[in-house]
Amino acid sequence: MELRAVSREEALNVVSVALNCRFSGEGLRISVVSECLRSALYQYLAHWTGEDWQPIASIQLTSLVRRKLVPLWSEIIGIGDDVHPGVMSILDSLAELGDMVRLEGGRWLVAPAHAVRIDDRMAILLGGGPIESLSQNSEVEACGRIRLIEQSACESWAELWDVKEWIGSPGEGIEAWSARLLAKITSKFIDAPNDVGEVVAYLRSRWLNVTELPSNEKGILLCRTLIGTGFSYFLGEFSAGQLRKLSTIENSDDARRLRFYLDTKANCPLKVKVNISQGVVKIRLIRRLPKRESKVLLLGWRAPGLEGEHPGVTHHIFPEECLSIVLKVFDELGIIWTKYLE
C-alpha cells in the first residue's frame, strides 16, 4: 500500500464526492458537520447492547466531531456565529429539523427515518442515521443540514410527511388563526393604567410611538413596550389616538405571526425577492419569521450581510429543490415573493 499526502482542497473534494454534495464553502462545511454528527451518534449507539446502554451527551458528541474535523477546518474548535454556526449550533438545528432526537439532560438518539415531500418526485430525508447506514445511500444527496432523496426510494422504509405536518404551523391558515387569537385576547381587555411606559403601536407595517399616531386613530392595534432587554406585547384599544384598554399577548411569537396578518390586512405585505442561479436560491429577509415557520430557513444556510446593513436583515442560501417549501411558508404568512433568474 502506498500512502501520499493530499492537500486540504483534495481532501474536501474526496469528502464532497462521498457525500454526493454539490456545494463548496459553507454549504459543504455544514453538510460535513451534519453528516459527521449523524455518523458519530450512530456509531456510539451501535456499541451499546442490553440494558446498560446510554445515549451520548452533547459535550461528548460535539467534542468527538470537532476532533475528527479539525484537520479540515481548524476554526471548528471555536463557538461559531449565526453565519458560520459551530458544531453545537448545527446539532441543535438538526434536532429542530427532526433529524435527531434530543432527550432531557442534553442526550441524543437517532431519529426514525422520515421524509418531507418537496414535490411529486423529491423529498427531504430526516433521521435514519448517516448515509453509509442507509440501503439507499447511493441515492441520497447531502445539502447542508438536510439530505435529498427521491420519494420512490422511501417506500416501505421512511414515512412521507406533508410540509404543513412537518412545519407544525396553524392548520386553519393565518387568517383564521389571527381571528381566533384576536377574539381571545380582546375578550380579556381591561382599562389601560395611566402609566404603561413608553408604548409603540404597529400601524401599516411600521412601529410608531403612540404620540405619533393620528389624532383620530381608533380601533385595536398591536402594541409593545420595552421591559428589561426584551419586549412585552399586547393589544390596545385606541380612541381619538389615546390608549383606552389593553390585554397582554403572552407569547411573543404569536405577536410576530400576527404582524404578517396585519400587514396583509393593511395591504402592505412583506415583499421578498427570490434570486435563482445555477441550482442555488438566495433570499434576503428584513424580518424574523415566527418560530415554527422559521424552521424552513434551516433547509439552507446563512450568508454574510452587507457592510452597514441593519443587523436584523438576514441573507439565506438554499438548494433550488427546497424552494417550493420555502415559498409555501411565505404564502402561508402572506409574504409576496418575486422570482428573478440570474
CSV table of C-alpha atoms in Angstrom, one decimal:
chain,number,residue,atom,x,y,z
A,1,MET,CA,0.0,0.0,0.0
A,2,GLU,CA,1.3,3.4,-1.0
A,3,LEU,CA,0.4,6.5,1.1
A,4,ARG,CA,0.7,10.0,-0.1
A,5,ALA,CA,-0.1,13.4,1.4
A,6,VAL,CA,-3.1,15.3,-0.1
A,7,SER,CA,-3.9,19.0,0.1
A,8,ARG,CA,-6.9,20.3,2.0
A,9,GLU,CA,-8.6,21.0,-1.2
A,10,GLU,CA,-8.2,17.4,-2.4
A,11,ALA,CA,-9.4,16.1,0.9
A,12,LEU,CA,-12.5,18.3,0.7
A,13,ASN,CA,-13.2,17.0,-2.8
A,14,VAL,CA,-13.0,13.4,-1.6
A,15,VAL,CA,-15.4,14.1,1.2
A,16,SER,CA,-17.9,16.0,-1.1
A,17,VAL,CA,-17.9,13.1,-3.5
A,18,ALA,CA,-18.5,10.6,-0.7
A,19,LEU,CA,-21.5,12.7,0.5
A,20,ASN,CA,-22.7,13.4,-3.0
A,21,CYS,CA,-22.6,17.1,-2.1
A,22,ARG,CA,-22.5,19.6,-5.0
A,23,PHE,CA,-21.8,22.6,-2.8
A,24,SER,CA,-18.5,24.2,-1.7
A,25,GLY,CA,-17.6,26.7,1.0
A,26,GLU,CA,-20.1,27.0,3.9
A,27,GLY,CA,-22.6,24.6,2.2
A,28,LEU,CA,-20.0,21.8,2.2
A,29,ARG,CA,-18.8,22.6,5.7
A,30,ILE,CA,-22.4,22.4,7.2
A,31,SER,CA,-23.0,19.2,5.1
A,32,VAL,CA,-19.9,17.5,6.5
A,33,VAL,CA,-20.5,18.6,10.1
A,34,SER,CA,-24.1,17.4,9.9
A,35,GLU,CA,-23.2,14.0,8.5
A,36,CYS,CA,-20.3,13.6,10.9
A,37,LEU,CA,-22.7,14.2,13.8
A,38,ARG,CA,-25.1,11.6,12.5
A,39,SER,CA,-22.2,9.1,12.0
A,40,ALA,CA,-20.7,9.7,15.4
A,41,LEU,CA,-24.1,9.3,17.1
A,42,TYR,CA,-24.9,6.2,15.1
A,43,GLN,CA,-21.5,4.5,15.8
A,44,TYR,CA,-21.7,5.4,19.5
A,45,LEU,CA,-25.1,3.9,20.0
A,46,ALA,CA,-24.1,0.8,18.0
A,47,HIS,CA,-21.6,-0.2,20.7
A,48,TRP,CA,-24.3,-0.4,23.4
A,49,THR,CA,-26.3,-3.5,23.9
A,50,GLY,CA,-28.6,-4.9,26.6
A,51,GLU,CA,-29.9,-2.9,29.5
A,52,ASP,CA,-26.7,-0.8,30.2
A,53,TRP,CA,-26.9,1.4,27.1
A,54,GLN,CA,-26.9,5.1,27.5
A,55,PRO,CA,-27.5,7.9,25.0
A,56,ILE,CA,-24.5,10.1,24.3
A,57,ALA,CA,-24.3,13.6,25.9
A,58,SER,CA,-24.0,16.8,23.9
A,59,ILE,CA,-20.4,17.6,25.0
A,60,GLN,CA,-19.2,14.1,24.1
A,61,LEU,CA,-20.8,14.1,20.7
A,62,THR,CA,-19.7,17.6,19.7
A,63,SER,CA,-16.1,17.1,21.0
A,64,LEU,CA,-15.8,13.9,19.0
A,65,VAL,CA,-16.9,15.6,15.8
A,66,ARG,CA,-14.5,18.6,16.4
A,67,ARG,CA,-11.6,16.2,16.8
A,68,LYS,CA,-12.4,14.4,13.6
A,69,LEU,CA,-12.9,17.6,11.5
A,70,VAL,CA,-10.2,20.0,12.8
A,71,PRO,CA,-7.7,18.9,10.1
A,72,LEU,CA,-10.2,20.2,7.5
A,73,TRP,CA,-11.4,23.3,9.4
A,74,SER,CA,-9.1,24.4,12.2
A,75,GLU,CA,-11.6,27.1,13.3
A,76,ILE,CA,-14.2,24.4,14.0
A,77,ILE,CA,-13.0,24.3,17.7
A,78,GLY,CA,-14.5,27.8,18.1
A,79,ILE,CA,-18.0,28.5,19.1
A,80,GLY,CA,-19.2,30.0,15.7
A,81,ASP,CA,-21.9,32.5,14.9
A,82,ASP,CA,-25.1,32.8,13.0
A,83,VAL,CA,-23.4,32.9,9.6
A,84,HIS,CA,-20.8,30.3,10.5
A,85,PRO,CA,-22.6,28.0,13.0
A,86,GLY,CA,-20.5,25.9,15.3
A,87,VAL,CA,-20.9,22.2,15.9
A,88,MET,CA,-23.3,22.6,18.9
A,89,SER,CA,-25.4,25.0,16.9
A,90,ILE,CA,-25.7,22.6,14.0
A,91,LEU,CA,-26.6,19.8,16.4
A,92,ASP,CA,-29.4,21.9,17.9
A,93,SER,CA,-30.7,22.7,14.4
A,94,LEU,CA,-30.7,19.0,13.4
A,95,ALA,CA,-33.0,18.4,16.4
A,96,GLU,CA,-35.2,21.3,15.3
A,97,LEU,CA,-35.5,19.8,11.8
A,98,GLY,CA,-36.4,16.4,13.3
A,99,ASP,CA,-33.2,14.8,12.1
A,100,MET,CA,-32.1,13.8,15.6
A,101,VAL,CA,-33.9,13.3,19.0
A,102,ARG,CA,-32.8,15.4,21.9
A,103,LEU,CA,-33.6,13.8,25.3
A,104,GLU,CA,-33.9,15.5,28.7
A,105,GLY,CA,-30.4,16.4,30.0
A,106,GLY,CA,-28.9,17.1,26.7
A,107,ARG,CA,-28.5,13.5,25.4
A,108,TRP,CA,-29.1,12.3,21.9
A,109,LEU,CA,-30.7,9.4,19.9
A,110,VAL,CA,-31.1,8.7,16.2
A,111,ALA,CA,-34.5,9.8,14.9
A,112,PRO,CA,-36.6,7.3,13.0
A,113,ALA,CA,-36.3,7.8,9.2
A,114,HIS,CA,-39.0,10.1,7.7
A,115,ALA,CA,-39.1,12.4,4.7
A,116,VAL,CA,-40.9,15.6,3.8
A,117,ARG,CA,-42.4,15.9,0.3
A,118,ILE,CA,-40.9,18.6,-1.8
A,119,ASP,CA,-42.9,17.9,-5.0
A,120,ASP,CA,-44.3,14.9,-6.8
A,121,ARG,CA,-40.8,13.3,-7.0
A,122,MET,CA,-38.3,14.6,-4.4
A,123,ALA,CA,-38.2,14.6,-0.6
A,124,ILE,CA,-36.1,15.8,2.3
A,125,LEU,CA,-34.7,12.9,4.2
A,126,LEU,CA,-34.7,13.3,8.0
A,127,GLY,CA,-33.4,10.8,10.6
A,128,GLY,CA,-32.4,7.2,9.9
A,129,GLY,CA,-28.7,7.7,10.7
A,130,PRO,CA,-25.7,8.5,8.4
A,131,ILE,CA,-25.7,7.9,4.7
A,132,GLU,CA,-23.4,4.9,4.9
A,133,SER,CA,-26.0,3.1,7.1
A,134,LEU,CA,-28.8,3.5,4.6
A,135,SER,CA,-29.5,0.9,2.0
A,136,GLN,CA,-30.4,3.7,-0.4
A,137,ASN,CA,-27.2,5.6,0.3
A,138,SER,CA,-26.3,6.0,-3.4
A,139,GLU,CA,-29.5,7.9,-4.0
A,140,VAL,CA,-29.0,10.4,-1.1
A,141,GLU,CA,-27.5,13.9,-1.7
A,142,ALA,CA,-26.1,15.9,1.2
A,143,CYS,CA,-27.2,19.6,1.1
A,144,GLY,CA,-26.2,21.4,4.2
A,145,ARG,CA,-28.2,20.2,7.3
A,146,ILE,CA,-30.6,18.2,5.1
A,147,ARG,CA,-30.3,15.4,2.6
A,148,LEU,CA,-32.4,15.0,-0.6
A,149,ILE,CA,-33.8,11.7,-1.8
A,150,GLU,CA,-36.4,10.5,-4.4
A,151,GLN,CA,-39.7,9.6,-2.9
A,152,SER,CA,-39.7,6.3,-4.7
A,153,ALA,CA,-36.7,5.3,-2.6
A,154,CYS,CA,-38.6,5.9,0.6
A,155,GLU,CA,-41.3,3.3,0.0
A,156,SER,CA,-41.7,0.8,2.9
A,157,TRP,CA,-38.7,2.4,4.7
A,158,ALA,CA,-39.3,6.1,5.5
A,159,GLU,CA,-42.7,7.7,6.2
A,160,LEU,CA,-43.5,10.6,4.0
A,161,TRP,CA,-44.8,13.8,5.5
A,162,ASP,CA,-46.5,16.8,4.0
A,163,VAL,CA,-44.9,20.3,4.6
A,164,LYS,CA,-47.6,21.5,7.0
A,165,GLU,CA,-47.3,18.4,9.1
A,166,TRP,CA,-43.5,18.9,9.3
A,167,ILE,CA,-43.7,22.7,10.0
A,168,GLY,CA,-46.4,22.5,12.5
A,169,SER,CA,-47.9,25.8,11.5
A,170,PRO,CA,-51.5,26.7,12.3
A,171,GLY,CA,-53.6,24.2,10.3
A,172,GLU,CA,-56.5,26.6,9.8
A,173,GLY,CA,-54.4,29.2,8.0
A,174,ILE,CA,-53.1,32.6,9.3
A,175,GLU,CA,-56.4,34.5,8.7
A,176,ALA,CA,-58.5,32.1,10.8
A,177,TRP,CA,-55.7,31.7,13.4
A,178,SER,CA,-55.4,35.5,13.7
A,179,ALA,CA,-59.1,35.9,14.1
A,180,ARG,CA,-59.2,33.4,16.8
A,181,LEU,CA,-56.2,35.0,18.6
A,182,LEU,CA,-57.7,38.5,18.4
A,183,ALA,CA,-61.0,37.3,19.8
A,184,LYS,CA,-59.3,35.5,22.7
A,185,ILE,CA,-57.1,38.5,23.6
A,186,THR,CA,-59.8,41.2,23.2
A,187,SER,CA,-62.1,39.2,25.4
A,188,LYS,CA,-59.7,39.9,28.3
A,189,PHE,CA,-59.5,43.7,27.8
A,190,ILE,CA,-59.0,45.8,30.9
A,191,ASP,CA,-58.8,49.6,31.3
A,192,ALA,CA,-55.4,50.9,30.5
A,193,PRO,CA,-53.5,52.3,33.5
A,194,ASN,CA,-52.4,55.9,33.5
A,195,ASP,CA,-48.7,54.9,33.1
A,196,VAL,CA,-47.8,52.0,30.9
A,197,GLY,CA,-44.3,53.2,30.0
A,198,GLU,CA,-43.1,54.0,26.5
A,199,VAL,CA,-45.5,52.3,24.1
A,200,VAL,CA,-45.2,51.9,20.4
A,201,ALA,CA,-48.0,50.7,18.2
A,202,TYR,CA,-48.0,48.7,14.9
A,203,LEU,CA,-49.7,50.6,12.1
A,204,ARG,CA,-49.5,49.9,8.4
A,205,SER,CA,-46.2,47.8,8.8
A,206,ARG,CA,-44.5,50.4,10.9
A,207,TRP,CA,-43.8,50.7,14.7
A,208,LEU,CA,-44.9,54.2,15.8
A,209,ASN,CA,-44.7,55.9,19.2
A,210,VAL,CA,-48.3,56.3,20.4
A,211,THR,CA,-47.6,60.1,20.4
A,212,GLU,CA,-47.1,59.8,16.6
A,213,LEU,CA,-50.5,58.2,16.0
A,214,PRO,CA,-53.1,60.2,14.1
A,215,SER,CA,-55.3,62.1,16.5
A,216,ASN,CA,-58.4,60.4,15.0
A,217,GLU,CA,-56.9,56.9,15.2
A,218,LYS,CA,-59.3,54.4,16.7
A,219,GLY,CA,-59.6,50.6,16.9
A,220,ILE,CA,-57.4,47.8,18.1
A,221,LEU,CA,-53.7,47.9,17.4
A,222,LEU,CA,-50.8,45.6,18.2
A,223,CYS,CA,-48.5,47.3,20.7
A,224,ARG,CA,-45.3,46.7,22.6
A,225,THR,CA,-43.3,48.2,25.4
A,226,LEU,CA,-39.7,47.6,26.4
A,227,ILE,CA,-39.2,45.6,29.6
A,228,GLY,CA,-35.6,44.9,30.6
A,229,THR,CA,-33.8,43.6,27.5
A,230,GLY,CA,-37.0,42.4,25.7
A,231,PHE,CA,-40.4,43.5,24.5
A,232,SER,CA,-43.8,42.8,26.1
A,233,TYR,CA,-46.6,42.7,23.5
A,234,PHE,CA,-50.2,43.5,24.0
A,235,LEU,CA,-53.4,44.5,22.1
A,236,GLY,CA,-54.5,48.0,22.7
A,237,GLU,CA,-57.9,49.7,22.0
A,238,PHE,CA,-57.5,53.3,20.9
A,239,SER,CA,-59.9,56.1,20.8
A,240,ALA,CA,-59.0,59.6,19.5
A,241,GLY,CA,-55.4,58.5,19.4
A,242,GLN,CA,-55.4,57.5,23.1
A,243,LEU,CA,-54.9,54.1,24.6
A,244,ARG,CA,-58.1,53.1,26.5
A,245,LYS,CA,-58.0,49.4,27.0
A,246,LEU,CA,-55.4,46.6,26.7
A,247,SER,CA,-54.8,42.9,27.0
A,248,THR,CA,-51.4,41.1,27.1
A,249,ILE,CA,-50.2,38.7,24.4
A,250,GLU,CA,-48.4,36.1,26.5
A,251,ASN,CA,-46.4,34.5,23.6
A,252,SER,CA,-44.2,37.0,21.7
A,253,ASP,CA,-44.1,34.5,18.8
A,254,ASP,CA,-47.9,35.0,18.5
A,255,ALA,CA,-47.3,38.7,18.1
A,256,ARG,CA,-44.6,38.0,15.4
A,257,ARG,CA,-47.1,35.9,13.4
A,258,LEU,CA,-49.9,38.3,13.9
A,259,ARG,CA,-47.8,41.1,12.3
A,260,PHE,CA,-47.8,39.3,9.0
A,261,TYR,CA,-51.6,39.0,9.0
A,262,LEU,CA,-51.9,42.7,9.9
A,263,ASP,CA,-49.6,43.6,7.0
A,264,THR,CA,-51.8,41.7,4.6
A,265,LYS,CA,-55.0,43.3,6.0
A,266,ALA,CA,-53.5,46.8,5.7
A,267,ASN,CA,-52.5,46.0,2.0
A,268,CYS,CA,-48.8,46.4,2.8
A,269,PRO,CA,-47.5,42.8,2.9
A,270,LEU,CA,-43.8,42.0,3.3
A,271,LYS,CA,-42.2,41.6,-0.1
A,272,VAL,CA,-39.2,39.3,-0.8
A,273,LYS,CA,-37.0,38.8,-3.9
A,274,VAL,CA,-36.1,35.3,-4.7
A,275,ASN,CA,-32.9,35.1,-6.8
A,276,ILE,CA,-32.2,31.8,-8.6
A,277,SER,CA,-28.8,30.9,-10.2
A,278,GLN,CA,-27.2,27.6,-11.0
A,279,GLY,CA,-29.2,25.5,-8.7
A,280,VAL,CA,-29.0,27.9,-5.8
A,281,VAL,CA,-31.6,30.2,-4.3
A,282,LYS,CA,-30.7,33.4,-2.5
A,283,ILE,CA,-33.2,35.3,-0.3
A,284,ARG,CA,-32.8,38.5,1.8
A,285,LEU,CA,-35.2,38.8,4.7
A,286,ILE,CA,-35.8,42.1,6.6
A,287,ARG,CA,-37.9,40.5,9.3
A,288,ARG,CA,-37.8,37.4,11.5
A,289,LEU,CA,-40.3,34.6,10.8
A,290,PRO,CA,-42.3,33.1,13.6
A,291,LYS,CA,-40.5,30.2,15.4
A,292,ARG,CA,-42.4,27.3,13.7
A,293,GLU,CA,-42.2,28.8,10.2
A,294,SER,CA,-38.5,29.8,10.7
A,295,LYS,CA,-37.7,26.1,10.7
A,296,VAL,CA,-37.8,26.4,6.9
A,297,LEU,CA,-34.7,28.6,7.0
A,298,LEU,CA,-32.7,25.6,8.2
A,299,LEU,CA,-33.2,24.0,4.8
A,300,GLY,CA,-30.4,26.3,3.7
A,301,TRP,CA,-27.7,28.3,5.5
A,302,ARG,CA,-26.9,31.9,6.2
A,303,ALA,CA,-24.7,34.2,4.0
A,304,PRO,CA,-22.9,37.3,5.3
A,305,GLY,CA,-24.8,40.6,5.2
A,306,LEU,CA,-23.7,43.7,3.5
A,307,GLU,CA,-21.4,46.3,5.3
A,308,GLY,CA,-23.5,48.8,7.1
A,309,GLU,CA,-26.7,46.8,6.7
A,310,HIS,CA,-29.3,46.7,9.5
A,311,PRO,CA,-28.4,43.8,11.9
A,312,GLY,CA,-32.0,42.5,11.6
A,313,VAL,CA,-31.6,41.8,7.9
A,314,THR,CA,-30.5,38.2,7.1
A,315,HIS,CA,-29.4,36.6,3.9
A,316,HIS,CA,-30.1,32.9,3.1
A,317,ILE,CA,-29.0,30.3,0.6
A,318,PHE,CA,-31.0,27.2,-0.3
A,319,PRO,CA,-30.7,24.3,-2.7
A,320,GLU,CA,-33.1,25.1,-5.5
A,321,GLU,CA,-35.0,21.9,-4.8
A,322,CYS,CA,-36.2,23.3,-1.5
A,323,LEU,CA,-37.6,26.5,-3.0
A,324,SER,CA,-41.2,25.2,-3.2
A,325,ILE,CA,-41.3,24.5,0.6
A,326,VAL,CA,-39.9,28.0,1.3
A,327,LEU,CA,-42.5,29.6,-0.9
A,328,LYS,CA,-45.3,27.6,0.7
A,329,VAL,CA,-44.3,29.1,4.0
A,330,PHE,CA,-44.2,32.6,2.5
A,331,ASP,CA,-47.6,32.1,1.1
A,332,GLU,CA,-49.0,30.9,4.4
A,333,LEU,CA,-47.7,34.1,6.1
A,334,GLY,CA,-48.9,36.4,3.3
A,335,ILE,CA,-45.4,37.3,2.1
A,336,ILE,CA,-45.3,38.4,-1.5
A,337,TRP,CA,-42.4,36.9,-3.4
A,338,THR,CA,-41.0,37.5,-6.8
A,339,LYS,CA,-38.6,35.2,-8.7
A,340,TYR,CA,-35.5,36.5,-10.5
A,341,LEU,CA,-33.3,34.3,-12.7
A,342,GLU,CA,-29.6,35.4,-12.7
